[in-house]
Amino acid sequence: MGVSGSKRPKAHLPSSRVSHSLQDEELICAVCKGILWQPVRCGNCQRSFCDQCLQTRISKKEPCGNTSLPCVAQNCPETITEKLSQLRIPCRYKQYGCPSCARYSRYDQLLKHEENCAYELITCSVCMAKVLKLNSDEHNQKCPLAIITCDECCAYYTRQDASLHTAAVCCQTLATNKIVVKYINVCVGSLITQKTDVIVVNALSCGMLESVLAAGGNSVRDSYTTESESSSAESVLSVVADGQLASKKIYFVEWRPGSNSTVLRRSIRKLFSETITEAVNEGYQSISFPAIGCGGFGCSPALMAEIFVTEVCHQLAAHPISILFVIESTEENIYKELQTQIGVIKNARMKIVSTEVGSGTIEVENGEIAQQKMDVITVSASSSILTKAIIQAAGDEFYTFATKNRSPNPPEKPHWFRRWIEKLHYKPQLIIKAGLRLFPYLMAILFNLSQYFYYGDDFLNCLTREADSRDPDKYFTRLTQASQIFHTILATL
Ligand SMILES: [Zn+2]
Ligand SMILES: [Zn+2]
Ligand SMILES: [Zn+2]
Ligand SMILES: [Zn+2]
Ligand SMILES: [Zn+2]
Ligand SMILES: [Zn+2]
């Protein structure tokens, strides 16, 4: 029984999974040579196949036996299904699993077990690590590359960088967002009539692509076709607008939703980053986006609005450009959600707790934006950008407060000796070292003093007599002789 076709497909159930003593030629698929899986029989050649294997044969129009006709799928005879149901097969993930997973499942229950087996090795879509299915929840809780969004300032960062998002950074982001969110606007209407310099069109959203191409007329359609065929590597296709289109340029992008919110956020970030950078590089001042993902793709409006506003804020922090979200009249939900998100950032207000600008600290507390109160943030006043951002974020009330409190005359410098002593105060090891070094001298001085107090003038006289008895000339003569002897020794060596 030969089967045409050069490459044998991979068997769903390779015969090696079942002990050889139990195998029967009847139970082997004619295509993949594995154990029959969901078996079917060809009504003409009477051979048995896996359902999938026969479907592939039929779709490839491979002939049945010596005829030129394709095989005809029929139910498999009961004798074969009976034999199959007696097979006992271990789970395909037994190599990763606990001993009980190596138990033999019945043929009929194998699929159900493998679908639910906790020992399947799956790949984390974010960090590409291989994790057991039963550990996947645990992994998601600590995946180092998972994106975390700050509840306070909506900034995102990977879990491994979470420690870099300090309270000061959070406060700064909040302030920056509050400044740049003024460049974001939302309107109900159509991209076609928007007078912004650039409109962005998702080429994978068929309805939108078609309506823009129709409005643009032949010149837009032609240049879109040539562009999309020639520069396939470019992710943003830039086409000059024409016809009824009110904008100057159209950027065609290809965007599809991600499998989870992390991938979704990444894809939106990439889209905004590429289009906004391109627009800024081309010298444009304004750009319109549709409510990407909220039409046919069916993404959650609340999530998309949050991602749109956060990501656009991040782009605006680097590129000054006016951004307009154009919402179709049927997409009321996303319109409301975008307004809410913008409002959240615009109304974020920092409540001042205390300030000491002169000595270098400002303490602010973040109010209103979140229900829970954040810890007090201490910000160095030497960081002028940060201070400016916080002052802007906190409003005029704080600005006057901060400037009023900045003392006109800096405090006088203390005396140098005082500063020196203060410095020493912070260096206990230095003091200990100096103490040990000076100890022998102190002992000698104390010894002589004690002698003086005990013997009085006798001690001094004794010292004088001893000094008088010495003959310096004799001493130096001896010393010269000694050095001569030393030189002689060195010379002989
Ligand atoms: Zn097969
Ligand atoms: Zn056949
Ligand atoms: Zn197990
Ligand atoms: Zn299993
Ligand atoms: Zn991961
Ligand atoms: Zn934050």
Coordinates of C-alpha atoms and ligand atoms in Angstrom, one line a residue:
M1 CA 0.0 0.0 0.0
G2 CA 1.9 3.0 -1.2
V3 CA 1.0 6.5 -0.6
S4 CA 1.9 9.2 -3.1
G5 CA 3.4 12.5 -1.8
S6 CA 7.0 13.1 -1.1
K7 CA 7.0 14.1 2.6
R8 CA 5.2 12.1 5.2
P9 CA 3.2 14.4 7.5
K10 CA 3.9 14.3 11.3
A11 CA 1.7 11.7 13.0
H12 CA -0.6 13.0 15.7
L13 CA -0.1 9.8 17.6
P14 CA 3.3 8.2 16.6
S15 CA 3.3 4.5 16.9
S16 CA 6.3 4.7 19.3
R17 CA 3.9 6.0 22.0
V18 CA 2.2 2.7 22.2
S19 CA 4.0 -0.5 23.2
H20 CA 4.8 -2.7 20.1
S21 CA 3.1 -5.8 21.4
L22 CA -0.3 -4.0 21.2
Q23 CA 0.2 -2.7 17.7
D24 CA -1.7 -4.1 14.8
E25 CA -1.1 -3.3 11.1
E26 CA -4.8 -2.4 10.9
L27 CA -4.4 0.4 13.4
I28 CA -1.7 2.3 11.4
C29 CA -2.6 5.3 9.3
A30 CA -1.6 4.8 5.6
V31 CA -0.4 8.4 5.4
C32 CA 1.5 9.3 8.6
K33 CA 2.3 5.8 9.7
G34 CA 1.2 6.7 13.2
I35 CA -1.6 5.1 15.2
L36 CA -5.0 6.1 13.7
W37 CA -6.3 9.2 15.2
Q38 CA -10.0 9.9 14.8
P39 CA -10.0 7.2 12.1
V40 CA -11.9 7.2 8.8
R41 CA -11.9 4.6 6.0
C42 CA -11.8 5.2 2.3
G43 CA -14.9 3.6 0.6
N44 CA -12.9 2.8 -2.5
C45 CA -9.4 1.5 -1.5
Q46 CA -10.6 0.4 2.0
R47 CA -7.5 1.9 3.6
S48 CA -7.8 3.5 7.1
F49 CA -6.5 7.1 7.7
C50 CA -6.5 9.6 10.4
D51 CA -9.3 12.1 9.7
Q52 CA -6.8 14.9 9.3
C53 CA -4.5 12.8 7.0
L54 CA -7.4 11.9 4.7
Q55 CA -8.6 15.5 4.6
T56 CA -5.2 16.7 3.5
R57 CA -5.0 13.9 0.8
I58 CA -8.4 15.0 -0.6
S59 CA -7.5 18.7 -0.6
K60 CA -4.3 17.9 -2.4
K61 CA -6.3 15.9 -5.0
E62 CA -4.1 12.8 -4.4
P63 CA -5.6 9.8 -6.3
C64 CA -7.1 6.8 -4.6
G65 CA -5.1 3.6 -5.4
N66 CA -4.7 3.2 -9.2
T67 CA -7.7 5.3 -10.1
S68 CA -7.6 9.0 -10.8
L69 CA -10.4 9.7 -8.4
P70 CA -9.9 11.0 -4.9
C71 CA -10.5 8.9 -1.8
V72 CA -14.0 8.9 -0.3
A73 CA -14.3 9.3 3.5
Q74 CA -16.5 6.8 5.3
N75 CA -16.9 5.7 8.9
C76 CA -14.2 3.3 10.2
P77 CA -15.4 -0.3 10.8
E78 CA -16.2 -1.0 14.5
T79 CA -13.5 -3.7 14.7
I80 CA -10.9 -1.0 14.3
T81 CA -12.4 1.5 16.7
E82 CA -12.9 -1.4 19.2
K83 CA -9.2 -2.3 19.0
L84 CA -8.2 1.4 19.3
S85 CA -10.3 1.9 22.4
Q86 CA -8.4 -0.9 24.1
L87 CA -5.1 0.9 23.7
R88 CA -3.5 2.5 26.8
I89 CA -1.3 5.5 26.0
P90 CA 0.7 7.7 28.3
C91 CA 0.2 11.5 28.2
R92 CA 2.5 13.3 25.7
Y93 CA 3.6 15.7 28.4
K94 CA 4.7 12.9 30.8
Q95 CA 8.4 13.9 30.4
Y96 CA 7.6 17.3 32.1
G97 CA 5.2 16.0 34.7
C98 CA 4.6 14.4 38.0
P99 CA 4.6 10.6 38.1
S100 CA 0.8 10.4 37.9
C101 CA 0.9 12.0 34.5
A102 CA 2.8 9.0 33.2
R103 CA -0.2 6.8 33.9
Y104 CA -1.8 5.3 30.8
S105 CA -4.9 7.0 29.5
R106 CA -7.5 5.1 27.5
Y107 CA -7.4 6.0 23.8
D108 CA -10.8 7.6 24.0
Q109 CA -9.8 9.8 26.9
L110 CA -6.4 10.8 25.7
L111 CA -7.4 13.9 23.9
K112 CA -9.4 15.2 26.9
H113 CA -6.5 14.5 29.2
E114 CA -3.9 16.2 27.0
E115 CA -6.1 19.3 26.5
N116 CA -6.4 19.7 30.3
C117 CA -2.9 18.3 31.2
A118 CA -1.3 20.7 33.6
Y119 CA 2.2 19.5 32.5
E120 CA 2.1 20.9 29.0
L121 CA 5.1 23.1 28.4
I122 CA 3.9 26.4 27.0
T123 CA 5.8 29.5 25.9
C124 CA 5.2 32.8 27.7
S125 CA 4.1 35.2 24.9
V126 CA 5.9 38.1 26.6
C127 CA 9.3 36.8 27.7
M128 CA 9.4 33.6 25.6
A129 CA 10.3 31.5 28.7
K130 CA 9.0 27.9 28.7
V131 CA 6.7 27.3 31.6
L132 CA 4.5 24.4 32.6
K133 CA 0.8 25.1 32.2
L134 CA 0.3 24.6 35.9
N135 CA 2.9 27.3 36.6
S136 CA 1.6 29.8 34.0
D137 CA -0.5 31.8 36.5
E138 CA 2.4 32.0 38.8
H139 CA 4.7 33.0 36.0
N140 CA 2.3 35.7 34.8
Q141 CA 2.5 37.1 38.3
K142 CA 6.3 37.5 38.1
C143 CA 7.2 37.5 34.4
P144 CA 10.1 40.0 34.3
L145 CA 9.1 41.4 30.9
A146 CA 5.4 41.8 31.7
I147 CA 4.2 45.4 31.3
I148 CA 3.0 47.0 34.5
T149 CA 0.9 50.1 34.4
C150 CA 1.2 52.5 37.3
D151 CA -2.2 53.1 39.0
E152 CA -1.1 56.6 39.8
C153 CA 0.4 58.1 36.7
C154 CA -0.5 55.5 34.0
A155 CA 3.1 55.1 33.1
Y156 CA 4.1 51.6 32.0
Y157 CA 7.3 49.7 32.7
T158 CA 8.4 46.1 32.6
R159 CA 8.3 44.3 35.9
Q160 CA 12.1 44.0 36.1
D161 CA 12.3 47.9 35.9
A162 CA 9.6 48.4 38.5
S163 CA 12.1 49.7 41.1
L164 CA 13.1 52.5 38.7
H165 CA 9.5 53.9 38.9
T166 CA 10.1 55.7 42.1
A167 CA 7.6 58.1 43.7
A168 CA 9.6 61.0 42.2
V169 CA 9.4 59.5 38.7
C170 CA 5.7 58.9 39.2
C171 CA 5.2 62.5 40.2
Q172 CA 7.2 63.7 37.2
T173 CA 5.2 61.5 34.8
L174 CA 2.0 62.7 36.2
A175 CA 3.1 66.3 35.8
T176 CA 4.3 65.7 32.2
N177 CA 1.1 64.0 31.2
K178 CA -0.9 66.9 32.6
I179 CA 1.1 69.3 30.5
V180 CA 1.0 67.3 27.2
V181 CA -2.6 66.1 27.4
K182 CA -3.6 69.6 26.3
Y183 CA -2.4 68.6 22.8
I184 CA -4.9 65.8 22.6
N185 CA -8.5 66.3 21.3
V186 CA -11.4 64.1 20.4
C187 CA -14.1 64.8 17.9
V188 CA -16.9 62.9 16.2
G189 CA -16.7 62.9 12.4
S190 CA -14.9 61.3 9.5
L191 CA -11.2 61.1 8.8
I192 CA -11.9 62.2 5.2
T193 CA -13.0 65.7 6.1
Q194 CA -10.3 66.3 8.8
K195 CA -8.1 69.3 8.1
T196 CA -5.1 68.0 10.1
D197 CA -1.8 67.7 8.2
V198 CA -1.8 63.9 8.4
I199 CA -4.5 61.2 8.8
V200 CA -3.7 57.7 9.9
V201 CA -5.5 54.8 8.3
N202 CA -5.4 51.2 9.3
A203 CA -5.0 49.3 6.1
L204 CA -6.3 46.1 7.7
S205 CA -9.6 47.7 8.6
C206 CA -11.3 47.1 5.2
G207 CA -14.2 49.6 5.5
M208 CA -11.9 52.4 6.5
L209 CA -9.3 51.7 3.9
E210 CA -12.0 51.5 1.1
S211 CA -13.7 54.8 2.1
V212 CA -10.4 56.7 2.3
L213 CA -9.2 55.3 -1.1
A214 CA -12.6 56.1 -2.6
A215 CA -12.5 59.7 -1.3
G216 CA -8.9 60.1 -2.4
G217 CA -9.6 59.2 -6.0
N218 CA -7.4 57.5 -8.5
S219 CA -4.2 59.3 -7.6
V220 CA -4.3 58.1 -4.0
R221 CA -5.4 54.6 -5.0
D222 CA -2.6 54.3 -7.5
S223 CA 0.1 55.6 -5.2
Y224 CA -1.2 53.4 -2.4
T225 CA -1.0 50.3 -4.6
T226 CA 2.5 51.1 -5.9
E227 CA 3.7 52.0 -2.4
S228 CA 2.3 48.9 -0.8
E229 CA 3.8 46.7 -3.5
S230 CA 7.3 48.3 -3.6
S231 CA 8.2 49.1 0.0
S232 CA 6.9 46.2 1.9
A233 CA 9.5 46.6 4.6
E234 CA 8.2 50.1 5.6
S235 CA 5.6 49.9 8.3
V236 CA 4.2 53.4 7.6
L237 CA 3.2 54.0 4.0
S238 CA 3.1 57.8 3.4
V239 CA 0.8 58.9 0.5
V240 CA 0.0 62.4 -0.6
A241 CA -3.7 63.2 -0.1
D242 CA -5.9 64.2 -3.0
G243 CA -9.5 64.3 -4.1
Q244 CA -12.1 64.9 -1.3
L245 CA -9.5 64.3 1.4
A246 CA -8.9 67.5 3.5
S247 CA -5.5 66.5 4.9
K248 CA -2.1 66.8 3.3
K249 CA -0.8 63.2 3.9
I250 CA -2.3 59.8 4.6
Y251 CA -0.2 57.3 6.6
F252 CA -1.3 53.7 6.0
V253 CA -0.4 51.3 8.7
E254 CA -1.1 47.7 9.3
W255 CA -2.4 47.1 12.8
R256 CA -4.1 44.0 14.2
P257 CA -5.0 43.5 17.9
G258 CA -2.8 41.5 20.2
S259 CA -3.7 38.4 22.1
N260 CA -3.5 40.1 25.5
S261 CA -3.4 43.6 26.9
T262 CA 0.4 43.7 27.1
V263 CA 0.8 42.8 23.4
L264 CA -2.0 45.2 22.5
R265 CA -0.3 48.1 24.4
R266 CA 3.0 47.3 22.6
S267 CA 1.4 47.3 19.2
I268 CA -0.4 50.7 19.9
R269 CA 2.8 52.2 21.2
K270 CA 4.7 51.1 18.1
L271 CA 2.0 52.5 15.9
F272 CA 1.9 55.9 17.6
S273 CA 5.7 56.1 17.8
E274 CA 6.2 55.3 14.1
T275 CA 3.4 57.6 12.8
I276 CA 4.1 60.5 15.1
T277 CA 7.9 60.4 14.5
E278 CA 7.3 60.3 10.8
A279 CA 4.9 63.3 10.9
V280 CA 7.3 65.3 13.1
N281 CA 10.2 64.4 10.7
E282 CA 8.2 65.6 7.8
G283 CA 7.5 68.9 9.6
Y284 CA 3.8 68.4 10.2
Q285 CA 1.9 70.1 13.1
S286 CA -1.2 67.9 13.5
I287 CA -2.2 64.3 13.0
S288 CA -5.6 62.5 13.2
F289 CA -6.1 58.9 14.4
P290 CA -9.2 56.8 14.1
A291 CA -10.4 54.8 17.1
I292 CA -8.1 51.9 16.2
G293 CA -9.3 48.5 17.2
C294 CA -12.7 49.7 18.4
G295 CA -14.7 49.0 15.2
G296 CA -14.5 45.5 13.6
F297 CA -11.7 44.3 15.9
G298 CA -13.9 44.6 19.0
C299 CA -11.3 45.7 21.5
S300 CA -12.7 47.0 24.8
P301 CA -13.3 50.8 24.5
A302 CA -12.2 51.5 28.1
L303 CA -8.9 49.6 27.7
M304 CA -8.2 51.2 24.3
A305 CA -9.0 54.7 25.6
E306 CA -6.6 54.2 28.5
I307 CA -3.9 52.9 26.1
F308 CA -4.4 55.7 23.5
V309 CA -4.2 58.5 26.0
T310 CA -1.2 57.0 27.9
E311 CA 0.7 56.2 24.8
V312 CA 0.0 59.5 23.1
C313 CA 1.2 61.3 26.3
H314 CA 4.4 59.4 26.1
Q315 CA 4.9 60.4 22.5
L316 CA 4.0 64.0 23.2
A317 CA 6.6 64.2 25.9
A318 CA 9.2 63.7 23.1
H319 CA 7.5 65.2 20.0
P320 CA 5.3 68.4 20.1
I321 CA 2.4 67.8 17.7
S322 CA -1.3 68.3 17.9
I323 CA -3.3 65.0 18.1
L324 CA -6.9 64.5 17.2
F325 CA -8.9 61.3 17.7
V326 CA -11.6 61.1 15.1
I327 CA -14.5 58.9 16.3
E328 CA -17.3 57.7 14.0
S329 CA -20.8 58.7 15.1
T330 CA -21.5 55.0 15.8
E331 CA -18.7 54.6 18.2
E332 CA -20.2 56.5 21.1
N333 CA -18.5 54.3 23.8
I334 CA -14.9 55.1 22.8
Y335 CA -15.7 58.8 22.5
K336 CA -17.0 58.8 26.1
E337 CA -14.0 56.7 27.3
L338 CA -11.5 59.0 25.7
Q339 CA -13.1 62.0 27.2
T340 CA -13.0 60.3 30.6
Q341 CA -9.3 59.4 30.3
I342 CA -8.3 62.9 29.2
G343 CA -10.3 64.3 32.1
V344 CA -8.6 62.0 34.5
I345 CA -5.2 63.4 33.5
K346 CA -6.3 67.0 33.1
N347 CA -7.9 67.1 36.5
A348 CA -5.2 65.2 38.3
R349 CA -4.2 67.6 41.0
M350 CA -1.4 67.5 43.4
K351 CA -2.1 68.5 46.9
I352 CA 0.7 70.3 48.6
V353 CA 1.6 69.0 52.1
S354 CA 4.7 71.0 52.8
T355 CA 7.5 72.7 51.1
E356 CA 11.1 73.7 51.9
V357 CA 12.4 75.0 48.7
G358 CA 15.3 76.9 50.3
S359 CA 16.9 73.8 51.8
G360 CA 16.2 71.7 48.7
T361 CA 13.0 69.6 49.3
I362 CA 9.5 69.9 48.1
E363 CA 6.9 67.5 49.4
V364 CA 3.8 67.1 47.5
E365 CA 1.0 64.7 47.8
N366 CA -1.0 63.3 44.9
G367 CA -4.7 63.8 45.5
E368 CA -7.9 63.1 43.6
I369 CA -6.4 61.0 40.7
A370 CA -6.7 57.8 42.6
Q371 CA -8.8 56.8 45.6
Q372 CA -5.8 55.6 47.6
K373 CA -3.5 58.2 48.8
M374 CA 0.1 58.0 47.7
D375 CA 3.0 58.4 50.1
V376 CA 4.6 61.8 50.4
I377 CA 7.1 62.5 47.6
T378 CA 10.3 64.2 48.3
V379 CA 11.8 65.9 45.3
S380 CA 15.2 67.5 45.1
A381 CA 14.8 71.2 44.2
S382 CA 18.1 71.0 42.3
S383 CA 16.3 69.1 39.5
S384 CA 15.0 72.2 37.8
I385 CA 12.9 70.3 35.2
L386 CA 11.2 68.3 37.8
T387 CA 10.6 71.3 40.0
K388 CA 9.1 73.2 37.0
A389 CA 6.9 70.2 36.1
I390 CA 5.6 69.9 39.6
I391 CA 5.0 73.6 39.9
Q392 CA 3.1 73.5 36.7
A393 CA 1.2 70.4 37.7
A394 CA 0.3 71.7 41.1
G395 CA -1.0 75.0 39.7
D396 CA -0.5 78.7 40.5
E397 CA -1.3 78.4 44.1
F398 CA 1.8 76.2 44.6
Y399 CA 3.9 78.4 42.4
T400 CA 3.4 81.5 44.5
F401 CA 3.8 79.4 47.6
A402 CA 7.1 78.0 46.4
T403 CA 8.6 81.2 45.1
K404 CA 7.5 83.1 48.3
N405 CA 9.3 80.5 50.4
R406 CA 12.5 80.7 48.6
S407 CA 14.7 82.7 51.0
P408 CA 16.4 85.7 49.3
N409 CA 19.7 85.4 51.2
P410 CA 21.3 81.9 51.4
P411 CA 22.3 81.1 55.0
E412 CA 25.9 82.1 56.0
K413 CA 28.6 79.6 55.7
P414 CA 29.7 78.2 59.1
H415 CA 33.3 78.7 60.3
W416 CA 35.9 76.4 58.6
F417 CA 36.9 74.7 61.9
R418 CA 33.2 74.0 62.7
R419 CA 32.8 72.5 59.2
W420 CA 36.0 70.4 59.7
I421 CA 34.7 69.1 63.1
E422 CA 31.3 68.4 61.5
K423 CA 33.1 66.4 58.8
L424 CA 35.1 64.5 61.3
H425 CA 31.9 63.7 63.2
Y426 CA 30.8 61.6 60.2
K427 CA 34.1 59.7 60.1
P428 CA 34.4 57.5 63.2
Q429 CA 36.9 55.1 61.6
L430 CA 39.3 58.0 61.0
I431 CA 39.2 59.0 64.7
I432 CA 39.8 55.4 65.8
K433 CA 42.8 55.1 63.4
A434 CA 44.3 58.3 64.6
G435 CA 43.8 57.2 68.2
L436 CA 45.7 53.9 67.7
R437 CA 48.5 55.7 65.8
L438 CA 49.0 58.3 68.6
F439 CA 48.6 55.9 71.5
P440 CA 52.4 55.1 72.1
Y441 CA 53.3 58.8 72.1
L442 CA 50.6 59.6 74.5
M443 CA 51.8 56.8 76.8
A444 CA 55.4 58.2 76.7
I445 CA 54.2 61.7 77.6
L446 CA 52.0 60.4 80.4
F447 CA 54.9 58.3 81.8
N448 CA 57.3 61.3 81.9
L449 CA 54.6 63.5 83.4
S450 CA 53.9 60.9 86.1
Q451 CA 57.7 60.7 86.9
Y452 CA 57.8 64.5 87.2
F453 CA 54.9 64.6 89.5
Y454 CA 56.4 61.9 91.7
Y455 CA 60.0 63.0 91.9
G456 CA 59.5 66.7 91.2
D457 CA 62.7 68.6 90.4
D458 CA 64.9 65.6 91.1
F459 CA 63.5 64.0 87.9
L460 CA 64.4 67.2 85.9
N461 CA 67.9 67.4 87.4
C462 CA 68.5 63.8 86.6
L463 CA 67.5 64.4 82.9
T464 CA 69.9 67.4 82.8
R465 CA 72.8 65.5 84.3
E466 CA 72.2 62.7 81.8
A467 CA 72.1 65.1 78.9
D468 CA 75.4 66.9 80.1
S469 CA 77.2 63.6 80.4
R470 CA 76.7 62.9 76.7
D471 CA 79.5 63.6 74.2
P472 CA 77.9 64.4 70.7
D473 CA 81.3 64.5 68.9
K474 CA 82.1 60.9 70.0
Y475 CA 78.7 59.8 68.9
F476 CA 79.1 61.3 65.4
T477 CA 82.6 59.8 65.0
R478 CA 81.2 56.4 65.8
L479 CA 78.4 56.9 63.3
T480 CA 80.8 57.8 60.5
Q481 CA 82.9 54.7 61.3
A482 CA 79.8 52.6 61.2
S483 CA 78.7 53.9 57.9
Q484 CA 82.2 53.3 56.5
I485 CA 82.1 49.7 57.6
F486 CA 78.7 49.4 56.1
H487 CA 80.0 50.7 52.7
T488 CA 82.9 48.3 52.8
I489 CA 80.6 45.4 53.3
L490 CA 78.4 46.5 50.4
A491 CA 81.4 47.0 48.1
T492 CA 82.7 43.5 48.8
L493 CA 79.3 42.1 48.0
Ligands
ZN1 ZN -2.4 9.7 9.8
ZN2 ZN -9.0 5.5 -1.3
ZN3 ZN 0.5 14.4 36.5
ZN4 ZN -0.8 14.7 30.9
ZN5 ZN 7.1 35.6 30.8
ZN6 ZN 3.5 56.2 38.5

